[in-house]
Amino acid sequence: MTQTELSSFIWSVADLIRGPYRPPQYERVMLPMTVLRRFDCVLEASKPAVLKRFKHLEGGKVKNVDPILNQIAGGGTDIGFHNHSELDFQRLKGEPDAIALNLMHYIKGFSANVRDIFLEYFEFQAEIEKLDQANRLYLVVSKFADIDLHPESVDNIQMGLIFEELIRRFNEAANETAGDHFTPREVVRLMVNLLLEPDSDIFRQRIIKTMLDPTCGTGGMLAVSQNWIHEHNAGATLVAHGQDYNPRAYAIAASDMLIKGHQHNKIEFGNTLTQDKFLGQRFDYFLANPPFGVNWETDRKAIAEEYKKLGYDGRFGPGLPRVSDGALLFLLHMMSKFQAYEPGDENKTGSRLGIVFNGSPLFTGGAGSGESEIRRWIIEKDMLEAIVALPESMFYNTGIGTYVWIVSNRKEKHRTGKVQLIDARQRWAPMRRSLGEKRRYITDDQIESISKEHGAFKATDTCQIFDNTDFGYRRITVERPLRLRFQMTNEGKEKFLDQCPALLDLIQVVERELRQDQYDDWNEVWTRVLKIAKEEEAEWAAKQKAFFRDVFTERDAECSPVIVKRAAGLSATVREFISHRVAVADIPKAELARIYGYFDGSVIQYEADSQLRDFENIPLKEPIERFFMREVRPYVADAWISDEATDEKDGGVGKVGYEINFNRYFYRYEPPRPLSQIDSDLATVEKRVIELLGKVTE
């Protein structure tokens, strides 16, 4: 049978359990039965030898017989599992009356690791009992006994594709997110190409490399990577490690690795963000497709504690993203396991990483946010090598755009200080039949084209090369002065005295002095009010003074700005700051002082109006002051830059942020069609509508 025929056959077997199970529940039976039959076929040839040895060891001094029997099952090589039950699928088929008892006996005859997969993670004992009570168990077992899943008939790649198709169908029936379990194979192949092709080290004979996928699902990425290495260098070995939190996905991945006979491969079960099963280990390569937009609220306490306690000695030192999207946490988790890198040192060979994200990690979060700080750390450490924008509608559970990030702490020399962006959004082919949200795929030729473009590292219409700093900016606060118009009014007096009745005498004197005239200069008014208060020996608190201004003033753009501070000149600290900025921006000191809010010969500072406050993002490559003089000063002459919000990491003005906006870099302006052409098209449509209406009314 072909892969498609096998998938369809297994799916047809699922119809036998309709009734006791609804379609969304089929996977509880079909996935473990498929895995169990695969194990049965793999062990078929060595079964007699295993049984013979088991009978000899049974009841003897050796308590743990698994390693010995695993060696025999592999024909002299420890393949990591065996089955010492006298039963197999053909014998199970021959005893319909004892099918449930025999099937459990058969499963318990496996080595401990396989027993755990079926009984703990597939939780298959409960399904066996349910099927037996519904009188469906024998039908299912006998159908699977007729399927040949031996590796000589169905190789590991085909088996992986069968699992992928079954999982997609089951999750589609349940209206769940199939993408939580696997990534489309062509996307994986592209990621593997981008990750491994530039690395000549893997082509050395007898080289051993390690790879980790912390969200491995059914193990598809690890399987494709191992196949890629074997195809390009049969003498190389890729030891795969994975972790996943979905029990059935973990069970499939763990089973797949056992069946392949790679005894050093290791798949672990658990929540990657809170249960690091590979604590302290380092790996050469990483691949992952973490859940898009995963909420990590339930894990917040453990993650925040690790971040606070360990900082950069832990996994999340650069920062924590917002709780609504924890995708970047998986990236930090992997980067914390990078090998150290030192050119020429065989013990410090560095690491490479490939991960697929949606658009959120590219630009979500402003300067100073967790997401921006993570991007900043990766880029300033010169570890972001490339990002490839994929077509939309590529994944089974979402039609949104996705991006492959390539991250490495051992970038090639010509890539140092650079980031490559590749726009592959138009490289796709339509699928004959949609699979969930997946309506497009990338052909082998397109995968090759994208890979070559990555390797060429040259600017084209669909590839651009940037300096690291091109993605950085400073977010500055632009202030404008508060301007107030003052007037004593009866309404204002009533409101003020209702809150401050003890100041009645002061208010009456102020009113006699200022009457109910309008004043355009609050500074003059306040000087006179303070003088009156002193003469009247009035005692009023700071809150009462602020309330006085709130009650008797209104904002007015035509009034004089409110002065908050007068001084004889700039302080030593400010003079030093201005001198430094002069060297950076090449602007006279007097103008720089005004840019930072020191007016009238550097002796007056105005109070900022919070309602007029604005923000500007200024590229790191451009001095802030030059940008301000070009983009702000011509339009708001009284504006200045607040120097309070400074970045503690480098003492500069404003907060540093990093974002990567693909649309900005690859935007192509398309002028609108001429009006004459639009009018002609409208006339044609109008004529056609009239013709159709005429036929209706005839």
XYZ file of C-alpha atoms in Angstrom:
698
model
C 0.000 0.000 0.000
C 1.040 3.581 -0.556
C 1.224 6.075 2.284
C -2.119 7.603 1.267
C -3.746 4.178 0.980
C -2.494 3.164 4.418
C -3.757 6.395 5.980
C -7.153 5.932 4.350
C -7.283 2.270 5.404
C -6.519 3.111 9.035
C -9.093 5.891 8.917
C -11.646 3.434 7.560
C -10.915 1.088 10.479
C -11.876 3.972 12.745
C -15.436 3.699 11.435
C -15.663 0.346 13.242
C -15.647 2.115 16.600
C -18.337 4.647 15.737
C -20.909 4.454 18.506
C -18.711 3.852 21.548
C -16.543 6.688 20.224
C -17.373 9.923 18.503
C -15.073 10.974 15.584
C -13.091 13.437 17.759
C -12.243 10.486 20.049
C -10.994 8.109 17.337
C -7.368 9.023 17.965
C -7.516 7.426 21.427
C -7.655 4.054 19.689
C -6.219 4.526 16.222
C -2.896 6.163 17.140
C -1.819 3.608 19.779
C -3.007 0.721 17.603
C -0.957 2.030 14.672
C 2.118 2.362 16.905
C 1.524 -1.068 18.432
C 1.274 -2.711 15.026
C 4.466 -0.942 13.950
C 6.307 -2.368 16.980
C 4.888 -5.797 16.224
C 6.191 -5.706 12.642
C 9.631 -4.416 13.686
C 10.093 -7.224 16.252
C 8.691 -10.016 14.101
C 12.003 -11.461 12.887
C 13.763 -11.478 16.262
C 10.780 -12.691 18.316
C 11.794 -16.415 18.487
C 15.282 -15.567 19.757
C 13.900 -13.164 22.366
C 11.406 -15.752 23.649
C 14.091 -18.392 23.909
C 16.407 -16.141 25.901
C 13.566 -14.880 28.113
C 12.606 -18.402 29.153
C 16.214 -19.030 30.112
C 16.402 -15.825 32.197
C 12.933 -16.000 33.734
C 13.046 -16.546 37.483
C 16.829 -16.301 37.556
C 19.190 -13.959 39.391
C 19.016 -11.239 36.738
C 16.145 -8.967 37.740
C 16.408 -6.392 34.930
C 16.320 -8.457 31.777
C 15.421 -5.538 29.480
C 18.984 -4.635 28.356
C 19.756 -8.255 27.499
C 16.550 -8.846 25.564
C 16.807 -5.441 23.841
C 20.195 -6.553 22.505
C 18.760 -9.788 21.152
C 15.760 -7.988 19.617
C 18.209 -5.861 17.665
C 20.214 -8.822 16.392
C 23.228 -7.987 18.545
C 22.586 -4.252 18.815
C 20.610 -2.756 21.671
C 17.607 -1.193 19.918
C 16.095 -0.033 23.219
C 12.985 -2.249 23.354
C 11.656 -5.789 22.965
C 8.575 -7.946 23.580
C 8.845 -11.249 25.437
C 5.177 -12.210 25.197
C 4.438 -15.306 23.139
C 1.617 -13.358 21.515
C 1.692 -11.213 18.409
C -1.025 -9.724 16.195
C -1.581 -12.928 14.260
C -2.030 -14.981 17.449
C -4.232 -12.273 18.954
C -6.413 -12.575 15.871
C -6.712 -16.328 16.449
C -8.334 -16.051 19.909
C -11.355 -13.748 19.661
C -12.886 -14.835 22.988
C -9.864 -13.733 25.051
C -8.876 -10.701 22.989
C -8.869 -8.110 25.825
C -6.916 -10.287 28.263
C -4.444 -11.349 25.592
C -3.912 -7.819 24.281
C -3.069 -6.534 27.767
C -0.750 -9.503 28.285
C 0.917 -8.702 24.971
C 1.441 -5.029 25.910
C 2.831 -5.959 29.329
C 5.346 -8.194 27.548
C 7.160 -5.135 26.190
C 10.185 -3.608 27.866
C 9.344 -1.046 30.580
C 9.818 2.000 28.369
C 7.279 0.790 25.783
C 4.831 -0.354 28.479
C 4.891 3.182 29.904
C 4.133 4.658 26.490
C 0.974 2.573 26.101
C -0.282 2.426 29.669
C 0.740 5.835 31.009
C 0.731 8.199 28.032
C -1.675 6.557 25.584
C -3.710 5.349 28.619
C -4.605 2.407 26.431
C -5.848 -0.013 29.067
C -9.023 2.031 29.523
C -9.614 2.027 25.767
C -9.114 -1.747 25.569
C -11.757 -2.260 28.264
C -14.161 0.138 26.544
C -13.712 -1.503 23.142
C -14.149 -4.967 24.632
C -17.385 -4.010 26.380
C -18.684 -2.611 23.074
C -17.659 -5.839 21.272
C -15.402 -3.898 18.891
C -11.909 -4.806 20.114
C -11.497 -7.992 18.063
C -12.665 -6.262 14.879
C -10.066 -3.517 15.306
C -7.195 -5.890 16.177
C -7.963 -8.210 13.266
C -8.045 -5.282 10.825
C -4.668 -4.019 12.047
C -3.240 -7.540 11.800
C -3.801 -7.305 8.047
C -1.703 -4.122 7.697
C 1.997 -4.538 6.888
C 3.876 -1.769 8.700
C 7.314 -3.382 8.600
C 10.114 -0.833 7.910
C 10.951 -2.696 4.694
C 7.432 -1.949 3.440
C 6.872 1.421 5.118
C 10.049 3.356 5.837
C 10.399 5.851 8.675
C 9.640 8.869 6.474
C 6.420 7.304 5.189
C 5.477 6.286 8.725
C 5.931 9.871 9.896
C 3.704 11.120 7.089
C 1.046 8.552 8.001
C 1.055 9.773 11.607
C 0.873 13.353 10.352
C -2.148 12.631 8.163
C -3.948 10.710 10.909
C -3.363 13.401 13.509
C -4.555 16.073 11.094
C -7.745 14.150 10.408
C -8.428 13.439 14.075
C -7.862 17.029 15.150
C -9.882 18.331 12.227
C -12.755 16.148 13.383
C -12.357 17.570 16.884
C -11.975 21.124 15.545
C -8.684 21.401 17.425
C -5.327 22.820 16.453
C -3.451 20.155 14.543
C -0.513 22.552 14.328
C 0.122 21.923 18.031
C 1.354 18.460 17.053
C 3.218 18.819 13.799
C 4.532 21.209 11.179
C 3.954 20.742 7.428
C 6.752 18.608 6.028
C 7.832 21.125 3.368
C 8.229 23.821 6.036
C 10.354 21.436 8.075
C 12.508 20.623 5.038
C 13.062 24.327 4.407
C 13.995 24.919 8.048
C 16.395 21.968 8.023
C 18.021 23.260 4.820
C 18.489 26.734 6.266
C 19.852 25.313 9.503
C 22.232 22.633 8.208
C 23.318 23.541 4.673
C 25.725 26.346 5.702
C 27.451 24.052 8.201
C 30.312 22.239 6.499
C 31.231 20.604 9.803
C 28.450 18.015 9.442
C 30.042 16.610 6.310
C 33.040 15.240 8.242
C 33.133 11.471 8.522
C 31.989 9.912 11.799
C 30.901 13.297 13.102
C 28.323 13.163 15.912
C 25.997 16.115 16.432
C 23.128 16.707 18.838
C 19.765 18.389 18.268
C 16.954 19.496 20.581
C 13.319 20.232 19.759
C 11.654 21.462 22.995
C 8.183 21.366 21.410
C 8.700 18.202 19.382
C 5.098 17.039 19.008
C 5.226 13.732 17.140
C 8.929 14.237 16.350
C 8.628 15.298 12.705
C 11.359 17.943 12.797
C 13.832 15.593 14.448
C 13.029 12.838 11.947
C 13.487 15.077 8.896
C 16.771 16.410 10.297
C 18.136 12.908 10.820
C 17.109 11.911 7.312
C 18.745 15.041 5.843
C 22.050 14.309 7.564
C 21.960 10.656 6.529
C 21.299 11.604 2.889
C 24.184 14.091 2.804
C 26.656 12.174 4.968
C 25.990 8.528 5.769
C 28.943 8.559 8.186
C 27.447 11.282 10.359
C 25.122 10.775 13.331
C 22.520 13.203 14.649
C 21.433 12.357 18.179
C 17.914 13.699 18.625
C 16.387 15.024 21.833
C 12.848 16.261 22.254
C 10.252 17.252 24.809
C 6.500 17.696 24.600
C 3.587 18.264 26.950
C 0.894 16.441 24.943
C 0.766 12.798 26.130
C -0.251 11.236 22.804
C 2.156 13.339 20.759
C 4.942 12.426 23.189
C 4.004 8.752 22.967
C 4.216 8.801 19.164
C 7.557 10.643 19.157
C 9.057 8.341 21.777
C 7.798 5.279 19.894
C 9.174 6.568 16.590
C 12.635 7.088 18.039
C 12.638 3.613 19.579
C 11.542 1.987 16.332
C 14.377 3.681 14.442
C 16.862 1.980 16.749
C 18.723 5.127 17.770
C 19.298 4.188 21.385
C 20.896 7.509 22.314
C 17.903 9.527 21.145
C 15.844 10.819 24.024
C 12.265 12.084 24.099
C 10.974 13.469 27.394
C 7.503 14.290 28.648
C 6.761 17.546 30.455
C 6.138 21.278 30.239
C 9.276 22.738 28.665
C 8.837 26.146 30.318
C 8.566 24.810 33.863
C 10.122 21.333 33.653
C 13.436 21.507 31.820
C 14.178 17.837 31.210
C 17.582 18.672 29.701
C 18.821 20.933 32.478
C 22.492 21.799 32.083
C 22.853 20.089 28.690
C 24.152 21.800 25.539
C 23.266 21.015 21.934
C 24.670 21.725 18.470
C 21.351 22.347 16.721
C 17.827 23.350 17.651
C 14.536 23.238 15.739
C 11.103 24.160 17.042
C 7.595 25.219 16.140
C 6.253 26.495 19.481
C 2.517 27.133 19.814
C 1.539 30.488 18.314
C 0.281 33.009 20.860
C 0.464 30.577 23.793
C -0.739 32.074 27.088
C 1.665 31.281 29.944
C -0.411 32.670 32.815
C -0.528 29.274 34.558
C 3.281 29.070 34.419
C 3.910 32.701 35.354
C 4.918 32.104 38.960
C 7.606 29.513 38.183
C 8.975 31.437 35.182
C 9.028 34.786 37.009
C 10.809 33.210 39.970
C 13.488 31.725 37.711
C 13.896 35.060 35.934
C 14.237 36.980 39.204
C 16.465 34.459 40.954
C 18.818 33.382 38.167
C 18.773 36.255 35.663
C 21.245 35.593 32.855
C 22.446 32.463 34.662
C 19.039 30.961 33.932
C 17.008 30.725 30.753
C 15.116 34.008 30.718
C 17.724 36.649 31.584
C 17.016 39.053 28.675
C 13.393 39.530 29.748
C 9.880 38.130 29.810
C 7.289 38.744 27.077
C 3.675 39.569 27.832
C 1.645 36.751 29.356
C -0.634 36.485 26.315
C 2.190 35.227 24.036
C 5.040 33.106 25.354
C 6.585 32.114 22.005
C 9.822 33.988 22.747
C 10.239 32.024 25.992
C 10.885 28.892 23.940
C 13.527 30.748 21.939
C 15.286 31.875 25.126
C 15.042 28.332 26.498
C 16.904 26.983 23.465
C 19.483 29.768 23.377
C 20.356 29.070 27.009
C 21.561 25.659 25.795
C 23.879 26.946 23.073
C 27.360 25.480 22.983
C 30.081 27.988 23.791
C 31.888 29.239 20.709
C 35.558 29.944 20.223
C 37.022 29.936 16.676
C 39.501 27.103 16.270
C 38.509 25.393 19.538
C 37.017 21.942 18.837
C 35.412 21.933 22.281
C 33.610 25.239 21.686
C 31.857 24.823 18.368
C 28.805 26.997 18.974
C 25.201 26.270 17.979
C 22.594 27.024 15.319
C 18.842 27.342 15.794
C 15.763 27.399 13.578
C 12.333 28.356 14.887
C 9.030 29.275 13.253
C 6.953 32.140 14.668
C 3.940 34.151 13.672
C 4.469 37.885 13.165
C 4.071 38.875 16.813
C 7.667 38.257 18.017
C 8.954 40.527 15.220
C 7.467 43.761 16.472
C 5.108 43.330 19.433
C 6.027 45.440 22.446
C 7.478 48.947 22.504
C 10.892 50.094 23.688
C 11.677 48.714 27.130
C 9.061 45.936 26.959
C 10.000 42.302 27.489
C 9.658 41.438 23.799
C 11.776 44.398 22.694
C 14.472 43.634 25.269
C 14.653 40.024 24.070
C 15.016 41.154 20.439
C 17.601 43.719 21.549
C 19.669 41.116 23.390
C 19.646 38.689 20.453
C 20.541 41.339 17.870
C 23.132 43.225 19.936
C 24.807 39.888 20.720
C 24.930 39.426 16.918
C 23.076 36.112 16.995
C 20.205 36.824 14.588
C 21.362 35.469 11.231
C 18.270 35.499 9.024
C 14.482 35.631 8.931
C 12.412 34.141 6.112
C 8.816 35.279 5.603
C 6.659 32.329 4.518
C 3.446 32.454 2.462
C 0.115 32.663 4.251
C -2.148 29.595 4.583
C 0.805 27.248 5.070
C -0.224 25.714 8.388
C -3.132 23.419 9.198
C -4.532 25.470 12.069
C -3.987 29.061 10.923
C -3.912 31.080 7.720
C -1.765 33.916 9.108
C 1.740 34.749 7.932
C 4.644 32.918 9.550
C 8.386 33.499 9.771
C 11.408 31.231 10.138
C 14.173 32.653 12.337
C 17.744 31.377 12.045
C 19.775 32.201 15.171
C 23.415 31.342 15.796
C 26.298 32.286 18.082
C 28.785 31.306 15.355
C 27.768 33.337 12.344
C 30.076 33.174 9.336
C 32.586 36.013 9.112
C 30.842 37.768 6.211
C 27.588 37.745 8.203
C 29.067 39.435 11.255
C 27.017 42.451 12.300
C 24.426 41.728 9.591
C 20.890 40.323 9.417
C 19.417 38.799 6.261
C 15.716 39.126 5.503
C 14.176 36.960 2.768
C 10.667 37.597 1.461
C 9.328 34.225 0.310
C 5.654 35.149 0.695
C 4.973 34.770 -3.026
C 6.759 31.443 -3.424
C 4.026 28.852 -3.107
C 1.826 26.491 -5.067
C -1.896 25.838 -4.513
C -2.941 22.549 -2.970
C -5.385 20.381 -4.849
C -7.455 20.071 -1.692
C -7.330 22.254 1.396
C -6.292 20.557 4.645
C -7.822 22.622 7.412
C -6.440 26.145 6.975
C -3.614 24.849 4.791
C -4.281 25.798 1.172
C -0.721 26.305 -0.054
C 2.589 24.479 0.000
C 6.184 25.173 -1.004
C 7.534 23.012 -3.819
C 10.941 21.330 -3.748
C 12.225 23.810 -6.334
C 11.027 26.723 -4.212
C 12.697 25.257 -1.131
C 15.920 25.003 -3.122
C 15.530 28.572 -4.373
C 15.030 29.992 -0.869
C 17.951 27.970 0.480
C 20.254 29.197 -2.284
C 19.175 32.793 -1.673
C 20.033 32.370 1.993
C 23.432 30.957 1.142
C 24.219 33.606 -1.503
C 23.777 36.447 1.021
C 23.241 39.061 -1.684
C 20.655 41.831 -1.939
C 17.859 41.158 -4.454
C 14.207 42.116 -4.842
C 13.305 39.411 -2.330
C 16.414 39.516 -0.133
C 17.823 42.433 1.819
C 20.883 42.694 4.043
C 20.790 44.998 7.074
C 23.165 46.111 9.781
C 22.136 45.001 13.257
C 21.552 48.608 14.293
C 19.058 49.139 11.452
C 16.413 47.485 13.610
C 17.097 49.594 16.687
C 15.520 52.888 17.657
C 15.250 55.269 20.559
C 11.831 56.188 21.813
C 11.950 59.770 23.082
C 9.340 61.835 24.882
C 8.530 65.156 23.218
C 7.070 67.744 25.585
C 5.327 71.054 25.000
C 4.742 73.772 27.593
C 1.575 74.106 29.595
C -0.196 77.397 28.816
C -2.877 78.634 31.223
C -5.437 81.426 31.229
C -6.412 82.664 34.726
C -9.728 84.202 35.816
C -11.481 84.442 39.168
C -15.131 83.412 38.751
C -18.041 82.950 41.128
C -18.356 79.324 40.091
C -14.666 78.773 40.743
C -14.824 80.453 44.163
C -17.753 78.282 45.205
C -15.949 75.133 44.135
C -12.693 76.121 45.836
C -14.230 77.231 49.120
C -16.356 74.117 49.278
C -13.102 72.167 49.615
C -10.993 74.821 51.402
C -13.354 76.981 53.573
C -10.492 78.113 55.842
C -9.014 80.123 52.945
C -12.048 82.410 52.537
C -10.161 85.524 53.656
C -7.298 84.852 51.239
C -9.662 84.340 48.309
C -11.485 87.580 49.061
C -8.216 89.553 49.094
C -7.044 87.903 45.857
C -10.333 88.765 44.197
C -10.112 92.420 45.295
C -6.573 92.580 43.920
C -7.112 90.721 40.621
C -10.853 91.269 40.233
C -12.435 88.904 37.676
C -10.239 89.932 34.788
C -8.617 87.414 32.427
C -4.833 86.987 32.595
C -2.731 85.370 29.863
C 0.379 84.889 31.999
C -0.044 82.473 34.887
C 3.500 83.150 36.054
C 2.649 86.802 36.781
C -0.624 85.848 38.486
C 0.989 83.259 40.715
C 3.724 85.651 41.807
C 1.068 88.133 42.914
C -1.042 85.436 44.638
C 1.965 84.203 46.628
C 2.800 87.768 47.655
C -0.780 88.306 48.884
C -0.716 85.028 50.815
C 2.511 86.056 52.502
C 1.119 89.449 53.459
C -2.069 87.854 54.788
C -0.022 85.208 56.612
C -2.229 82.565 55.054
C -1.220 78.959 55.569
C -2.152 76.586 52.758
C -0.811 73.207 51.797
C 0.694 72.195 48.459
C -2.498 70.296 47.532
C -4.573 73.433 48.176
C -2.255 75.503 45.965
C -2.569 72.945 43.166
C -6.363 72.920 43.607
C -6.390 76.730 43.360
C -4.733 76.544 39.945
C -7.008 73.764 38.737
C -10.135 75.698 39.694
C -9.245 79.123 38.296
C -7.307 78.249 35.114
C -7.979 76.704 31.725
C -5.613 75.622 28.974
C -5.191 78.231 26.235
C -2.670 77.890 23.402
C -2.444 81.719 23.111
C -1.223 82.232 26.676
C 2.333 82.374 28.008
C 3.976 79.065 28.946
C 4.028 78.143 32.626
C 7.502 78.389 34.119
C 8.404 75.582 36.480
C 11.978 76.605 37.268
C 14.300 79.583 36.970
C 18.043 79.336 37.456
C 21.171 81.399 37.045
C 22.463 78.875 34.519
C 22.891 75.201 33.744
C 23.998 72.839 36.498
C 27.310 71.026 36.177
C 25.506 67.760 35.378
C 23.439 69.365 32.628
C 26.484 71.159 31.195
C 28.312 67.828 30.991
C 25.314 66.194 29.315
C 24.968 69.037 26.782
C 28.695 68.936 26.007
C 28.476 65.219 25.306
C 25.488 65.668 22.992
C 27.288 68.486 21.126
C 30.002 66.009 20.210
C 27.383 63.523 19.019
C 25.042 65.827 17.104
C 27.340 68.684 16.039
C 24.792 71.315 17.116
C 25.647 74.499 19.066
C 25.301 74.339 22.843
C 22.649 77.053 23.012
C 20.437 75.202 20.551
C 21.030 71.884 22.301
C 20.055 73.414 25.632
C 16.778 74.569 24.075
C 16.202 71.122 22.538
C 16.336 69.683 26.061
C 14.020 72.258 27.593
C 16.357 75.011 28.823
C 14.978 78.240 27.335
C 15.893 81.957 27.405
C 19.619 81.534 27.673
C 19.370 78.206 29.464
C 17.837 79.664 32.627
C 14.119 78.854 32.263
C 12.328 75.499 32.233
C 8.651 75.223 31.375
C 6.084 72.895 32.862
C 5.097 70.163 30.417
C 1.501 69.747 29.329
C 0.634 66.054 29.636
C -2.163 66.446 27.096
C 0.314 67.598 24.440
C 2.928 64.932 25.201
C 4.052 62.909 22.199
C 6.595 60.210 21.384
C 9.015 59.654 18.520
C 10.944 56.543 17.480
C 14.335 57.616 16.141
C 16.686 55.191 14.311
C 19.789 54.348 16.338
C 21.990 55.385 13.457
C 20.724 58.978 13.527
C 21.544 61.474 16.291
C 18.388 62.325 18.217
C 18.930 66.064 17.965
C 19.260 66.114 14.181
C 16.019 64.151 13.854
C 14.336 66.565 16.260
C 15.499 69.645 14.366
C 14.272 68.169 11.078
C 11.033 66.420 12.050
C 9.775 68.269 15.143
C 11.095 71.820 15.529
C 9.704 73.158 12.195
C 6.177 72.163 13.242
C 6.142 72.834 17.008
C 8.704 75.499 17.846
C 8.163 75.341 21.619
C 8.714 71.573 21.936
C 11.622 69.944 23.730
C 12.956 66.462 24.501
C 12.457 65.136 28.000
C 15.841 63.954 29.277
C 14.330 62.125 32.236
C 13.454 58.855 30.442
C 17.022 57.713 29.789
C 18.217 54.213 28.990
C 20.208 52.904 31.936
C 22.225 50.499 29.778
C 24.071 53.194 27.845
C 23.111 56.524 29.412
C 21.486 57.753 26.208
C 18.304 59.740 25.911
C 15.069 57.778 25.578
C 14.532 54.036 25.705
C 16.157 51.733 23.171
C 13.878 49.323 21.341
C 14.199 46.819 18.512
C 11.598 45.695 15.983
C 11.611 44.064 12.557
C 8.886 45.254 10.214
C 8.880 43.121 7.072
C 6.196 45.149 5.327
C 8.260 48.306 5.642
C 11.366 46.740 4.129
C 9.652 44.964 1.224
C 6.826 47.374 0.500
C 6.391 48.104 -3.201
C 4.278 51.073 -4.180
C 1.734 50.317 -6.883
C 0.191 53.470 -8.373
C -3.595 53.433 -8.836
C -5.000 52.804 -12.293
C -5.852 55.850 -14.429
C -9.344 57.242 -13.845
C -10.214 56.727 -17.502
C -9.544 53.006 -17.179
C -11.611 52.765 -13.977
C -14.488 54.668 -15.644
C -14.344 52.327 -18.619
C -14.521 49.250 -16.373
C -17.454 50.710 -14.445
C -19.286 51.461 -17.682
C -18.755 47.881 -18.840
C -20.093 46.485 -15.554
C -23.057 48.874 -15.612
C -23.933 47.808 -19.149
C -23.756 44.153 -18.154
C -26.019 44.728 -15.118
C -28.617 46.480 -17.302
C -28.546 43.584 -19.765
C -29.120 41.062 -16.974
C -31.957 43.125 -15.490
C -33.533 43.298 -18.928
C -33.598 39.516 -19.164
C -35.225 39.255 -15.738
C -38.020 41.710 -16.621
C -38.804 40.212 -20.044
